[in-house]
Structures are given as structure tokens and as C-alpha cells.
Amino acid sequence: MTIEYHADDYGMSMEQCERILSCHREGLLNGFSIMPNSDILEEAMKLAAPYEDEISYTVHLNLRDGRSNADREKIPHLTDENGIYNISFGKLVIGSYLPRLRKTLRKELRIEFKAQIERLMPYFNDGRLRLDSHGHYHMVPVVFDAIADVIKENGMDVAFIRIPRENVGLYLRHRKEIKDFKAINFVKVAILNTFARRNLKKYPDIFSKAKPYDFMGVMLSGHMSYENVLPVYEEAVRLAKKAGRDIEILFHPGSVREKEALAKLNPEGRWFFVDEWREKEADAMKRLPALQT
């Protein structure tokens, strides 16, 4: 059994990268997701190079923050006139069920994701990719269909795709022990669980190489503090171990404080990266016990 203590969003600023790496040096972090459109990518990966044998890298497919990797002219429905992403999760969900728009979006998403993956491919020395996404956009049907197209059309060897599917009962059993619980996260989990079932059923070939695993991180999204995580964490790990599954536990410990980096983020979600909870999540990664497996 493997427990992956994972951090998203690596590559927004050098200072943010250092904050994430401190969770490896001082805590349990053993995996992170890389922003494919990072403008400091080379420097950020050099910073992580001393730990490359200890940290699993994942492509953090991105449609929410910053500038596109592909030419704006080829993906007009995904960005504004300056090439900045302006497609929301909700618009992609709606587009998944409107045949004409779905066809257009799927084509443009293929172009953008191919560019994102190719930019990060040099950092996957064994050629085996790991994929997830910023804001879990990859679970949206049209988005996942486009990812599947890119994988198949380019013969990519994908070792892992995040399936952010959670056991709601686990959290209900520990409801009284969790502080700052957000009811909206029940809705998020229900939506992602539904899309996960659809994608797993439609693409069994893509998931055939992946070992079944559990996931933890959306129900407490944004509030994965030590105090909130610990009661759920212990039971989640025990259940995964009993079933013979791995588990990924997702954190967002990389606060972004630098004005230049913040200016490149979607204004609607900028607050998330400056929120005090980023420090609390970093603290959790440094305090959680590393259970023997």
C-alpha cells in the first residue's frame, strides 16, 4: 500500500515552489502537480531536482489560471483575446451536453492539452505520465473525452489519472470532529463522484493499468488542516489498507504572496492562494503521522 501526500499547483512562483518543497523536507509530501503554463517552469523544476527520486510528478492540466499553452487562434472558446483562460467549470459542463458546442470544445481542448503535456513531458524520464487538473476540471465529460483523445492519438503511456471520488459516509461519521466544514463540498463531491463513474465506465482501457486507489481532499477542500484531517485520515488509511488499495491525500499548501504571480491568477479564485488556510495545510503535511504500511 502507498499513501501519496500530494500538493497541487506547483510552479506559480519560486517562493511558492519553495513553500511546497518545505512540506517534503519537513513533512510527508511525496507528490506534487505541476502547472503546465508556468512561466518559471525551468527554474521551478531545477529547484525540485534534488528530490526527483522522492517526489512523484503529475501534469496539472489547467484551464483556469494564466495564459494558454496553445495559440489563442486555435482555441478561441477557451481564452479571451489575450490568451488568458476564461472558460469556467460550469460552462464546460453545459458544453458537454450541447452537441455542437461539445464538438467544438473537444477539438480545442485536445489542442490545448496536447501542448500542456508536451511541455512537461521532458520531466517524466520514464515516459509514463501522471495526470490530474486544476479545479478537477478533467472530470467534466467533454474535458475527459478530450484527454482520452490526446492519450490515444499520441500513444501516451499514462500510469495515473486522478479520480477525485470520495466516501461521503466517512466524513459524516466524523462530522462533529471537523471544524469549518463547508456544506457546498457535499455538492462538489456528488458532482465529481457522478462524473467519475461516467469516465471510469466509458474508458476502462485507459484505467486498466492503474491500481485501484482511494482519494481524500475535496470534501475538506481548502480546509485540510491538521485538526480537520486527522480523525478522517486515520479511518481512510485503515479502510484503504484493508481493501488493498493505495490512497492519495490532496493538500494545497502553496500560498502565493508575490504580486506578480497573483496578478496572473483568475481574480475570482485569487483569494484561495492568499488565504491563511494554505499555511494550515502546509502545517498539516508536516504534522500528520507517517503510518507504517
PDB file of N, CA and C in Angstrom, residues 9-101:
ATOM      1  N   ASP A   9      -0.619  22.580  -7.713  1.00  0.00           N
ATOM      2  CA  ASP A   9      -0.322  23.957  -8.147  1.00  0.00           C
ATOM      3  C   ASP A   9       1.157  24.350  -8.127  1.00  0.00           C
ATOM      4  N   TYR A  10       2.075  23.393  -8.182  1.00  0.00           N
ATOM      5  CA  TYR A  10       3.498  23.724  -8.160  1.00  0.00           C
ATOM      6  C   TYR A  10       3.867  24.529  -9.407  1.00  0.00           C
ATOM      7  N   GLY A  11       4.563  25.656  -9.196  1.00  0.00           N
ATOM      8  CA  GLY A  11       5.076  26.424 -10.319  1.00  0.00           C
ATOM      9  C   GLY A  11       4.506  27.817 -10.484  1.00  0.00           C
ATOM     10  N   MET A  12       3.801  28.329  -9.493  1.00  0.00           N
ATOM     11  CA  MET A  12       3.208  29.661  -9.620  1.00  0.00           C
ATOM     12  C   MET A  12       4.203  30.779  -9.339  1.00  0.00           C
ATOM     13  N   SER A  13       5.123  30.533  -8.447  1.00  0.00           N
ATOM     14  CA  SER A  13       6.226  31.457  -8.175  1.00  0.00           C
ATOM     15  C   SER A  13       7.336  30.655  -7.518  1.00  0.00           C
ATOM     16  N   MET A  14       8.546  31.166  -7.553  1.00  0.00           N
ATOM     17  CA  MET A  14       9.649  30.435  -6.941  1.00  0.00           C
ATOM     18  C   MET A  14       9.452  30.318  -5.438  1.00  0.00           C
ATOM     19  N   GLU A  15       8.900  31.357  -4.838  1.00  0.00           N
ATOM     20  CA  GLU A  15       8.656  31.322  -3.400  1.00  0.00           C
ATOM     21  C   GLU A  15       7.592  30.275  -3.064  1.00  0.00           C
ATOM     22  N   GLN A  16       6.558  30.202  -3.905  1.00  0.00           N
ATOM     23  CA  GLN A  16       5.524  29.205  -3.684  1.00  0.00           C
ATOM     24  C   GLN A  16       6.078  27.797  -3.841  1.00  0.00           C
ATOM     25  N   CYS A  17       6.951  27.602  -4.819  1.00  0.00           N
ATOM     26  CA  CYS A  17       7.584  26.287  -5.008  1.00  0.00           C
ATOM     27  C   CYS A  17       8.402  25.901  -3.782  1.00  0.00           C
ATOM     28  N   GLU A  18       9.094  26.851  -3.231  1.00  0.00           N
ATOM     29  CA  GLU A  18       9.899  26.584  -2.035  1.00  0.00           C
ATOM     30  C   GLU A  18       9.005  26.213  -0.857  1.00  0.00           C
ATOM     31  N   ARG A  19       7.858  26.858  -0.732  1.00  0.00           N
ATOM     32  CA  ARG A  19       6.938  26.533   0.356  1.00  0.00           C
ATOM     33  C   ARG A  19       6.419  25.104   0.210  1.00  0.00           C
ATOM     34  N   ILE A  20       6.137  24.696  -1.024  1.00  0.00           N
ATOM     35  CA  ILE A  20       5.670  23.333  -1.256  1.00  0.00           C
ATOM     36  C   ILE A  20       6.782  22.333  -0.958  1.00  0.00           C
ATOM     37  N   LEU A  21       7.990  22.604  -1.413  1.00  0.00           N
ATOM     38  CA  LEU A  21       9.105  21.679  -1.187  1.00  0.00           C
ATOM     39  C   LEU A  21       9.447  21.558   0.294  1.00  0.00           C
ATOM     40  N   SER A  22       9.169  22.601   1.064  1.00  0.00           N
ATOM     41  CA  SER A  22       9.432  22.517   2.510  1.00  0.00           C
ATOM     42  C   SER A  22       8.540  21.455   3.154  1.00  0.00           C
ATOM     43  N   CYS A  23       7.392  21.184   2.521  1.00  0.00           N
ATOM     44  CA  CYS A  23       6.499  20.142   3.037  1.00  0.00           C
ATOM     45  C   CYS A  23       7.060  18.756   2.777  1.00  0.00           C
ATOM     46  N   HIS A  24       7.996  18.642   1.853  1.00  0.00           N
ATOM     47  CA  HIS A  24       8.708  17.379   1.643  1.00  0.00           C
ATOM     48  C   HIS A  24       9.885  17.264   2.610  1.00  0.00           C
ATOM     49  N   ARG A  25      10.653  18.318   2.713  1.00  0.00           N
ATOM     50  CA  ARG A  25      11.833  18.279   3.588  1.00  0.00           C
ATOM     51  C   ARG A  25      11.442  18.134   5.049  1.00  0.00           C
ATOM     52  N   GLU A  26      10.344  18.780   5.448  1.00  0.00           N
ATOM     53  CA  GLU A  26       9.960  18.810   6.856  1.00  0.00           C
ATOM     54  C   GLU A  26       8.729  17.956   7.157  1.00  0.00           C
ATOM     55  N   GLY A  27       8.135  17.362   6.131  1.00  0.00           N
ATOM     56  CA  GLY A  27       6.906  16.618   6.356  1.00  0.00           C
ATOM     57  C   GLY A  27       6.756  15.422   5.444  1.00  0.00           C
ATOM     58  N   LEU A  28       5.521  15.157   5.039  1.00  0.00           N
ATOM     59  CA  LEU A  28       5.188  13.910   4.364  1.00  0.00           C
ATOM     60  C   LEU A  28       5.032  14.030   2.852  1.00  0.00           C
ATOM     61  N   LEU A  29       5.076  15.210   2.307  1.00  0.00           N
ATOM     62  CA  LEU A  29       4.819  15.382   0.881  1.00  0.00           C
ATOM     63  C   LEU A  29       5.707  14.473   0.045  1.00  0.00           C
ATOM     64  N   ASN A  30       5.069  13.682  -0.825  1.00  0.00           N
ATOM     65  CA  ASN A  30       5.830  12.821  -1.738  1.00  0.00           C
ATOM     66  C   ASN A  30       5.266  12.844  -3.160  1.00  0.00           C
ATOM     67  N   GLY A  31       4.458  13.888  -3.456  1.00  0.00           N
ATOM     68  CA  GLY A  31       3.954  14.062  -4.805  1.00  0.00           C
ATOM     69  C   GLY A  31       3.459  15.479  -4.992  1.00  0.00           C
ATOM     70  N   PHE A  32       3.647  16.037  -6.190  1.00  0.00           N
ATOM     71  CA  PHE A  32       3.038  17.335  -6.485  1.00  0.00           C
ATOM     72  C   PHE A  32       2.657  17.432  -7.950  1.00  0.00           C
ATOM     73  N   SER A  33       1.714  18.329  -8.236  1.00  0.00           N
ATOM     74  CA  SER A  33       1.237  18.561  -9.593  1.00  0.00           C
ATOM     75  C   SER A  33       1.821  19.866 -10.115  1.00  0.00           C
ATOM     76  N   ILE A  34       2.262  19.843 -11.363  1.00  0.00           N
ATOM     77  CA  ILE A  34       2.990  20.962 -11.961  1.00  0.00           C
ATOM     78  C   ILE A  34       2.081  21.748 -12.903  1.00  0.00           C
ATOM     79  N   MET A  35       2.055  23.066 -12.748  1.00  0.00           N
ATOM     80  CA  MET A  35       1.284  23.925 -13.645  1.00  0.00           C
ATOM     81  C   MET A  35       1.950  23.934 -15.021  1.00  0.00           C
ATOM     82  N   PRO A  36       1.287  23.451 -16.073  1.00  0.00           N
ATOM     83  CA  PRO A  36       1.931  23.346 -17.391  1.00  0.00           C
ATOM     84  C   PRO A  36       2.227  24.687 -18.048  1.00  0.00           C
ATOM     85  N   ASN A  37       1.525  25.746 -17.614  1.00  0.00           N
ATOM     86  CA  ASN A  37       1.745  27.058 -18.226  1.00  0.00           C
ATOM     87  C   ASN A  37       2.577  27.972 -17.323  1.00  0.00           C
ATOM     88  N   SER A  38       3.295  27.380 -16.405  1.00  0.00           N
ATOM     89  CA  SER A  38       4.160  28.164 -15.516  1.00  0.00           C
ATOM     90  C   SER A  38       5.224  28.903 -16.323  1.00  0.00           C
ATOM     91  N   ASP A  39       5.402  30.196 -16.037  1.00  0.00           N
ATOM     92  CA  ASP A  39       6.440  30.951 -16.740  1.00  0.00           C
ATOM     93  C   ASP A  39       7.787  30.865 -16.028  1.00  0.00           C
ATOM     94  N   ILE A  40       7.846  30.043 -14.972  1.00  0.00           N
ATOM     95  CA  ILE A  40       9.120  29.806 -14.275  1.00  0.00           C
ATOM     96  C   ILE A  40       9.422  28.309 -14.266  1.00  0.00           C
ATOM     97  N   LEU A  41       8.866  27.594 -15.238  1.00  0.00           N
ATOM     98  CA  LEU A  41       8.920  26.131 -15.200  1.00  0.00           C
ATOM     99  C   LEU A  41      10.340  25.591 -15.064  1.00  0.00           C
ATOM    100  N   GLU A  42      11.260  26.048 -15.897  1.00  0.00           N
ATOM    101  CA  GLU A  42      12.621  25.502 -15.863  1.00  0.00           C
ATOM    102  C   GLU A  42      13.271  25.723 -14.507  1.00  0.00           C
ATOM    103  N   GLU A  43      13.129  26.935 -13.971  1.00  0.00           N
ATOM    104  CA  GLU A  43      13.716  27.237 -12.665  1.00  0.00           C
ATOM    105  C   GLU A  43      13.046  26.432 -11.557  1.00  0.00           C
ATOM    106  N   ALA A  44      11.722  26.279 -11.649  1.00  0.00           N
ATOM    107  CA  ALA A  44      10.984  25.541 -10.626  1.00  0.00           C
ATOM    108  C   ALA A  44      11.406  24.076 -10.599  1.00  0.00           C
ATOM    109  N   MET A  45      11.613  23.483 -11.773  1.00  0.00           N
ATOM    110  CA  MET A  45      11.991  22.075 -11.821  1.00  0.00           C
ATOM    111  C   MET A  45      13.447  21.872 -11.402  1.00  0.00           C
ATOM    112  N   LYS A  46      14.290  22.847 -11.638  1.00  0.00           N
ATOM    113  CA  LYS A  46      15.666  22.775 -11.122  1.00  0.00           C
ATOM    114  C   LYS A  46      15.654  22.799  -9.593  1.00  0.00           C
ATOM    115  N   LEU A  47      14.740  23.598  -9.032  1.00  0.00           N
ATOM    116  CA  LEU A  47      14.628  23.675  -7.579  1.00  0.00           C
ATOM    117  C   LEU A  47      14.217  22.322  -7.001  1.00  0.00           C
ATOM    118  N   ALA A  48      13.363  21.597  -7.732  1.00  0.00           N
ATOM    119  CA  ALA A  48      12.868  20.300  -7.252  1.00  0.00           C
ATOM    120  C   ALA A  48      13.812  19.151  -7.592  1.00  0.00           C
ATOM    121  N   ALA A  49      14.770  19.383  -8.466  1.00  0.00           N
ATOM    122  CA  ALA A  49      15.628  18.308  -8.971  1.00  0.00           C
ATOM    123  C   ALA A  49      16.303  17.468  -7.880  1.00  0.00           C
ATOM    124  N   PRO A  50      16.768  18.054  -6.787  1.00  0.00           N
ATOM    125  CA  PRO A  50      17.408  17.219  -5.748  1.00  0.00           C
ATOM    126  C   PRO A  50      16.486  16.168  -5.140  1.00  0.00           C
ATOM    127  N   TYR A  51      15.178  16.333  -5.333  1.00  0.00           N
ATOM    128  CA  TYR A  51      14.208  15.413  -4.711  1.00  0.00           C
ATOM    129  C   TYR A  51      13.442  14.598  -5.744  1.00  0.00           C
ATOM    130  N   GLU A  52      13.892  14.611  -7.008  1.00  0.00           N
ATOM    131  CA  GLU A  52      13.101  13.996  -8.076  1.00  0.00           C
ATOM    132  C   GLU A  52      12.904  12.495  -7.891  1.00  0.00           C
ATOM    133  N   ASP A  53      13.771  11.845  -7.161  1.00  0.00           N
ATOM    134  CA  ASP A  53      13.594  10.413  -6.901  1.00  0.00           C
ATOM    135  C   ASP A  53      12.677  10.146  -5.704  1.00  0.00           C
ATOM    136  N   GLU A  54      12.285  11.207  -5.027  1.00  0.00           N
ATOM    137  CA  GLU A  54      11.474  11.068  -3.819  1.00  0.00           C
ATOM    138  C   GLU A  54      10.063  11.628  -3.990  1.00  0.00           C
ATOM    139  N   ILE A  55       9.825  12.361  -5.096  1.00  0.00           N
ATOM    140  CA  ILE A  55       8.546  13.029  -5.314  1.00  0.00           C
ATOM    141  C   ILE A  55       7.969  12.594  -6.656  1.00  0.00           C
ATOM    142  N   SER A  56       6.712  12.187  -6.666  1.00  0.00           N
ATOM    143  CA  SER A  56       6.025  11.836  -7.914  1.00  0.00           C
ATOM    144  C   SER A  56       5.495  13.111  -8.567  1.00  0.00           C
ATOM    145  N   TYR A  57       5.832  13.303  -9.836  1.00  0.00           N
ATOM    146  CA  TYR A  57       5.357  14.461 -10.579  1.00  0.00           C
ATOM    147  C   TYR A  57       4.057  14.128 -11.316  1.00  0.00           C
ATOM    148  N   THR A  58       3.163  15.107 -11.417  1.00  0.00           N
ATOM    149  CA  THR A  58       1.902  14.950 -12.135  1.00  0.00           C
ATOM    150  C   THR A  58       1.635  16.202 -12.959  1.00  0.00           C
ATOM    151  N   VAL A  59       1.117  16.036 -14.167  1.00  0.00           N
ATOM    152  CA  VAL A  59       0.720  17.175 -15.002  1.00  0.00           C
ATOM    153  C   VAL A  59      -0.598  17.727 -14.464  1.00  0.00           C
ATOM    154  N   HIS A  60      -0.593  18.997 -14.100  1.00  0.00           N
ATOM    155  CA  HIS A  60      -1.782  19.647 -13.544  1.00  0.00           C
ATOM    156  C   HIS A  60      -2.508  20.385 -14.668  1.00  0.00           C
ATOM    157  N   LEU A  61      -3.236  19.636 -15.497  1.00  0.00           N
ATOM    158  CA  LEU A  61      -3.923  20.223 -16.642  1.00  0.00           C
ATOM    159  C   LEU A  61      -4.737  21.437 -16.188  1.00  0.00           C
ATOM    160  N   ASN A  62      -4.571  22.540 -16.902  1.00  0.00           N
ATOM    161  CA  ASN A  62      -5.060  23.821 -16.397  1.00  0.00           C
ATOM    162  C   ASN A  62      -5.907  24.543 -17.440  1.00  0.00           C
ATOM    163  N   LEU A  63      -7.097  24.953 -17.036  1.00  0.00           N
ATOM    164  CA  LEU A  63      -7.972  25.780 -17.872  1.00  0.00           C
ATOM    165  C   LEU A  63      -8.479  26.989 -17.102  1.00  0.00           C
ATOM    166  N   ARG A  64      -7.874  27.267 -15.956  1.00  0.00           N
ATOM    167  CA  ARG A  64      -8.451  28.270 -15.053  1.00  0.00           C
ATOM    168  C   ARG A  64      -7.563  29.474 -14.787  1.00  0.00           C
ATOM    169  N   ASP A  65      -6.256  29.267 -14.667  1.00  0.00           N
ATOM    170  CA  ASP A  65      -5.378  30.369 -14.277  1.00  0.00           C
ATOM    171  C   ASP A  65      -4.259  30.574 -15.280  1.00  0.00           C
ATOM    172  N   GLY A  66      -4.094  31.828 -15.708  1.00  0.00           N
ATOM    173  CA  GLY A  66      -2.960  32.167 -16.547  1.00  0.00           C
ATOM    174  C   GLY A  66      -3.235  32.081 -18.038  1.00  0.00           C
ATOM    175  N   ARG A  67      -2.147  31.988 -18.786  1.00  0.00           N
ATOM    176  CA  ARG A  67      -2.191  32.024 -20.245  1.00  0.00           C
ATOM    177  C   ARG A  67      -2.114  30.618 -20.825  1.00  0.00           C
ATOM    178  N   SER A  68      -2.786  30.415 -21.942  1.00  0.00           N
ATOM    179  CA  SER A  68      -2.820  29.106 -22.587  1.00  0.00           C
ATOM    180  C   SER A  68      -1.463  28.718 -23.143  1.00  0.00           C
ATOM    181  N   ASN A  69      -1.253  27.420 -23.303  1.00  0.00           N
ATOM    182  CA  ASN A  69      -0.029  26.922 -23.932  1.00  0.00           C
ATOM    183  C   ASN A  69      -0.145  26.936 -25.452  1.00  0.00           C
ATOM    184  N   ALA A  70      -1.324  26.622 -25.971  1.00  0.00           N
ATOM    185  CA  ALA A  70      -1.546  26.617 -27.414  1.00  0.00           C
ATOM    186  C   ALA A  70      -1.821  28.035 -27.914  1.00  0.00           C
ATOM    187  N   ASP A  71      -1.711  28.234 -29.227  1.00  0.00           N
ATOM    188  CA  ASP A  71      -2.006  29.534 -29.821  1.00  0.00           C
ATOM    189  C   ASP A  71      -3.472  29.885 -29.600  1.00  0.00           C
ATOM    190  N   ARG A  72      -3.709  31.107 -29.195  1.00  0.00           N
ATOM    191  CA  ARG A  72      -5.059  31.553 -28.893  1.00  0.00           C
ATOM    192  C   ARG A  72      -5.993  31.386 -30.091  1.00  0.00           C
ATOM    193  N   GLU A  73      -5.483  31.584 -31.299  1.00  0.00           N
ATOM    194  CA  GLU A  73      -6.307  31.485 -32.507  1.00  0.00           C
ATOM    195  C   GLU A  73      -6.893  30.087 -32.685  1.00  0.00           C
ATOM    196  N   LYS A  74      -6.230  29.078 -32.123  1.00  0.00           N
ATOM    197  CA  LYS A  74      -6.683  27.698 -32.278  1.00  0.00           C
ATOM    198  C   LYS A  74      -7.678  27.285 -31.192  1.00  0.00           C
ATOM    199  N   ILE A  75      -7.775  28.081 -30.135  1.00  0.00           N
ATOM    200  CA  ILE A  75      -8.648  27.708 -29.004  1.00  0.00           C
ATOM    201  C   ILE A  75      -9.475  28.913 -28.542  1.00  0.00           C
ATOM    202  N   PRO A  76     -10.216  29.567 -29.436  1.00  0.00           N
ATOM    203  CA  PRO A  76     -10.921  30.806 -29.082  1.00  0.00           C
ATOM    204  C   PRO A  76     -12.004  30.646 -28.025  1.00  0.00           C
ATOM    205  N   HIS A  77     -12.524  29.432 -27.844  1.00  0.00           N
ATOM    206  CA  HIS A  77     -13.579  29.235 -26.850  1.00  0.00           C
ATOM    207  C   HIS A  77     -13.028  28.999 -25.440  1.00  0.00           C
ATOM    208  N   LEU A  78     -11.715  28.879 -25.330  1.00  0.00           N
ATOM    209  CA  LEU A  78     -11.101  28.599 -24.023  1.00  0.00           C
ATOM    210  C   LEU A  78     -10.455  29.825 -23.390  1.00  0.00           C
ATOM    211  N   THR A  79     -10.171  30.849 -24.201  1.00  0.00           N
ATOM    212  CA  THR A  79      -9.441  32.015 -23.693  1.00  0.00           C
ATOM    213  C   THR A  79     -10.085  33.316 -24.165  1.00  0.00           C
ATOM    214  N   ASP A  80      -9.603  34.418 -23.573  1.00  0.00           N
ATOM    215  CA  ASP A  80     -10.016  35.734 -24.064  1.00  0.00           C
ATOM    216  C   ASP A  80      -9.084  36.167 -25.188  1.00  0.00           C
ATOM    217  N   GLU A  81      -9.203  37.418 -25.631  1.00  0.00           N
ATOM    218  CA  GLU A  81      -8.408  37.896 -26.769  1.00  0.00           C
ATOM    219  C   GLU A  81      -6.918  37.972 -26.474  1.00  0.00           C
ATOM    220  N   ASN A  82      -6.561  37.901 -25.173  1.00  0.00           N
ATOM    221  CA  ASN A  82      -5.152  37.942 -24.784  1.00  0.00           C
ATOM    222  C   ASN A  82      -4.572  36.554 -24.499  1.00  0.00           C
ATOM    223  N   GLY A  83      -5.367  35.523 -24.735  1.00  0.00           N
ATOM    224  CA  GLY A  83      -4.886  34.170 -24.491  1.00  0.00           C
ATOM    225  C   GLY A  83      -5.009  33.738 -23.045  1.00  0.00           C
ATOM    226  N   ILE A  84      -5.765  34.481 -22.231  1.00  0.00           N
ATOM    227  CA  ILE A  84      -5.962  34.138 -20.820  1.00  0.00           C
ATOM    228  C   ILE A  84      -7.211  33.256 -20.710  1.00  0.00           C
ATOM    229  N   TYR A  85      -7.098  32.166 -19.976  1.00  0.00           N
ATOM    230  CA  TYR A  85      -8.236  31.255 -19.825  1.00  0.00           C
ATOM    231  C   TYR A  85      -9.469  31.996 -19.307  1.00  0.00           C
ATOM    232  N   ASN A  86     -10.613  31.732 -19.922  1.00  0.00           N
ATOM    233  CA  ASN A  86     -11.866  32.323 -19.438  1.00  0.00           C
ATOM    234  C   ASN A  86     -13.033  31.351 -19.562  1.00  0.00           C
ATOM    235  N   ILE A  87     -12.739  30.057 -19.523  1.00  0.00           N
ATOM    236  CA  ILE A  87     -13.781  29.026 -19.575  1.00  0.00           C
ATOM    237  C   ILE A  87     -13.979  28.466 -18.167  1.00  0.00           C
ATOM    238  N   SER A  88     -15.195  28.463 -17.681  1.00  0.00           N
ATOM    239  CA  SER A  88     -15.458  28.007 -16.317  1.00  0.00           C
ATOM    240  C   SER A  88     -15.847  26.538 -16.289  1.00  0.00           C
ATOM    241  N   PHE A  89     -15.811  25.954 -15.103  1.00  0.00           N
ATOM    242  CA  PHE A  89     -16.254  24.578 -14.882  1.00  0.00           C
ATOM    243  C   PHE A  89     -17.701  24.440 -15.350  1.00  0.00           C
ATOM    244  N   GLY A  90     -18.548  25.395 -14.974  1.00  0.00           N
ATOM    245  CA  GLY A  90     -19.954  25.334 -15.331  1.00  0.00           C
ATOM    246  C   GLY A  90     -20.184  25.379 -16.835  1.00  0.00           C
ATOM    247  N   LYS A  91     -19.457  26.236 -17.532  1.00  0.00           N
ATOM    248  CA  LYS A  91     -19.599  26.327 -18.988  1.00  0.00           C
ATOM    249  C   LYS A  91     -19.183  25.026 -19.663  1.00  0.00           C
ATOM    250  N   LEU A  92     -18.164  24.386 -19.120  1.00  0.00           N
ATOM    251  CA  LEU A  92     -17.719  23.114 -19.683  1.00  0.00           C
ATOM    252  C   LEU A  92     -18.748  22.015 -19.441  1.00  0.00           C
ATOM    253  N   VAL A  93     -19.399  22.044 -18.276  1.00  0.00           N
ATOM    254  CA  VAL A  93     -20.456  21.074 -18.007  1.00  0.00           C
ATOM    255  C   VAL A  93     -21.602  21.264 -18.992  1.00  0.00           C
ATOM    256  N   ILE A  94     -22.031  22.501 -19.181  1.00  0.00           N
ATOM    257  CA  ILE A  94     -23.107  22.783 -20.131  1.00  0.00           C
ATOM    258  C   ILE A  94     -22.696  22.358 -21.541  1.00  0.00           C
ATOM    259  N   GLY A  95     -21.452  22.682 -21.923  1.00  0.00           N
ATOM    260  CA  GLY A  95     -20.957  22.322 -23.241  1.00  0.00           C
ATOM    261  C   GLY A  95     -20.881  20.820 -23.474  1.00  0.00           C
ATOM    262  N   SER A  96     -20.793  20.067 -22.386  1.00  0.00           N
ATOM    263  CA  SER A  96     -20.726  18.610 -22.501  1.00  0.00           C
ATOM    264  C   SER A  96     -22.024  18.017 -23.023  1.00  0.00           C
ATOM    265  N   TYR A  97     -23.131  18.769 -22.899  1.00  0.00           N
ATOM    266  CA  TYR A  97     -24.437  18.231 -23.255  1.00  0.00           C
ATOM    267  C   TYR A  97     -25.125  18.988 -24.397  1.00  0.00           C
ATOM    268  N   LEU A  98     -24.381  19.889 -25.051  1.00  0.00           N
ATOM    269  CA  LEU A  98     -24.870  20.583 -26.245  1.00  0.00           C
ATOM    270  C   LEU A  98     -24.031  20.100 -27.423  1.00  0.00           C
ATOM    271  N   PRO A  99     -24.568  19.248 -28.281  1.00  0.00           N
ATOM    272  CA  PRO A  99     -23.776  18.544 -29.304  1.00  0.00           C
ATOM    273  C   PRO A  99     -22.837  19.419 -30.125  1.00  0.00           C
ATOM    274  N   ARG A 100     -23.315  20.543 -30.644  1.00  0.00           N
ATOM    275  CA  ARG A 100     -22.456  21.375 -31.489  1.00  0.00           C
ATOM    276  C   ARG A 100     -21.309  21.987 -30.685  1.00  0.00           C
ATOM    277  N   LEU A 101     -21.637  22.522 -29.517  1.00  0.00           N
ATOM    278  CA  LEU A 101     -20.604  23.128 -28.671  1.00  0.00           C
ATOM    279  C   LEU A 101     -19.647  22.059 -28.152  1.00  0.00           C
TER     280      LEU A 101
END
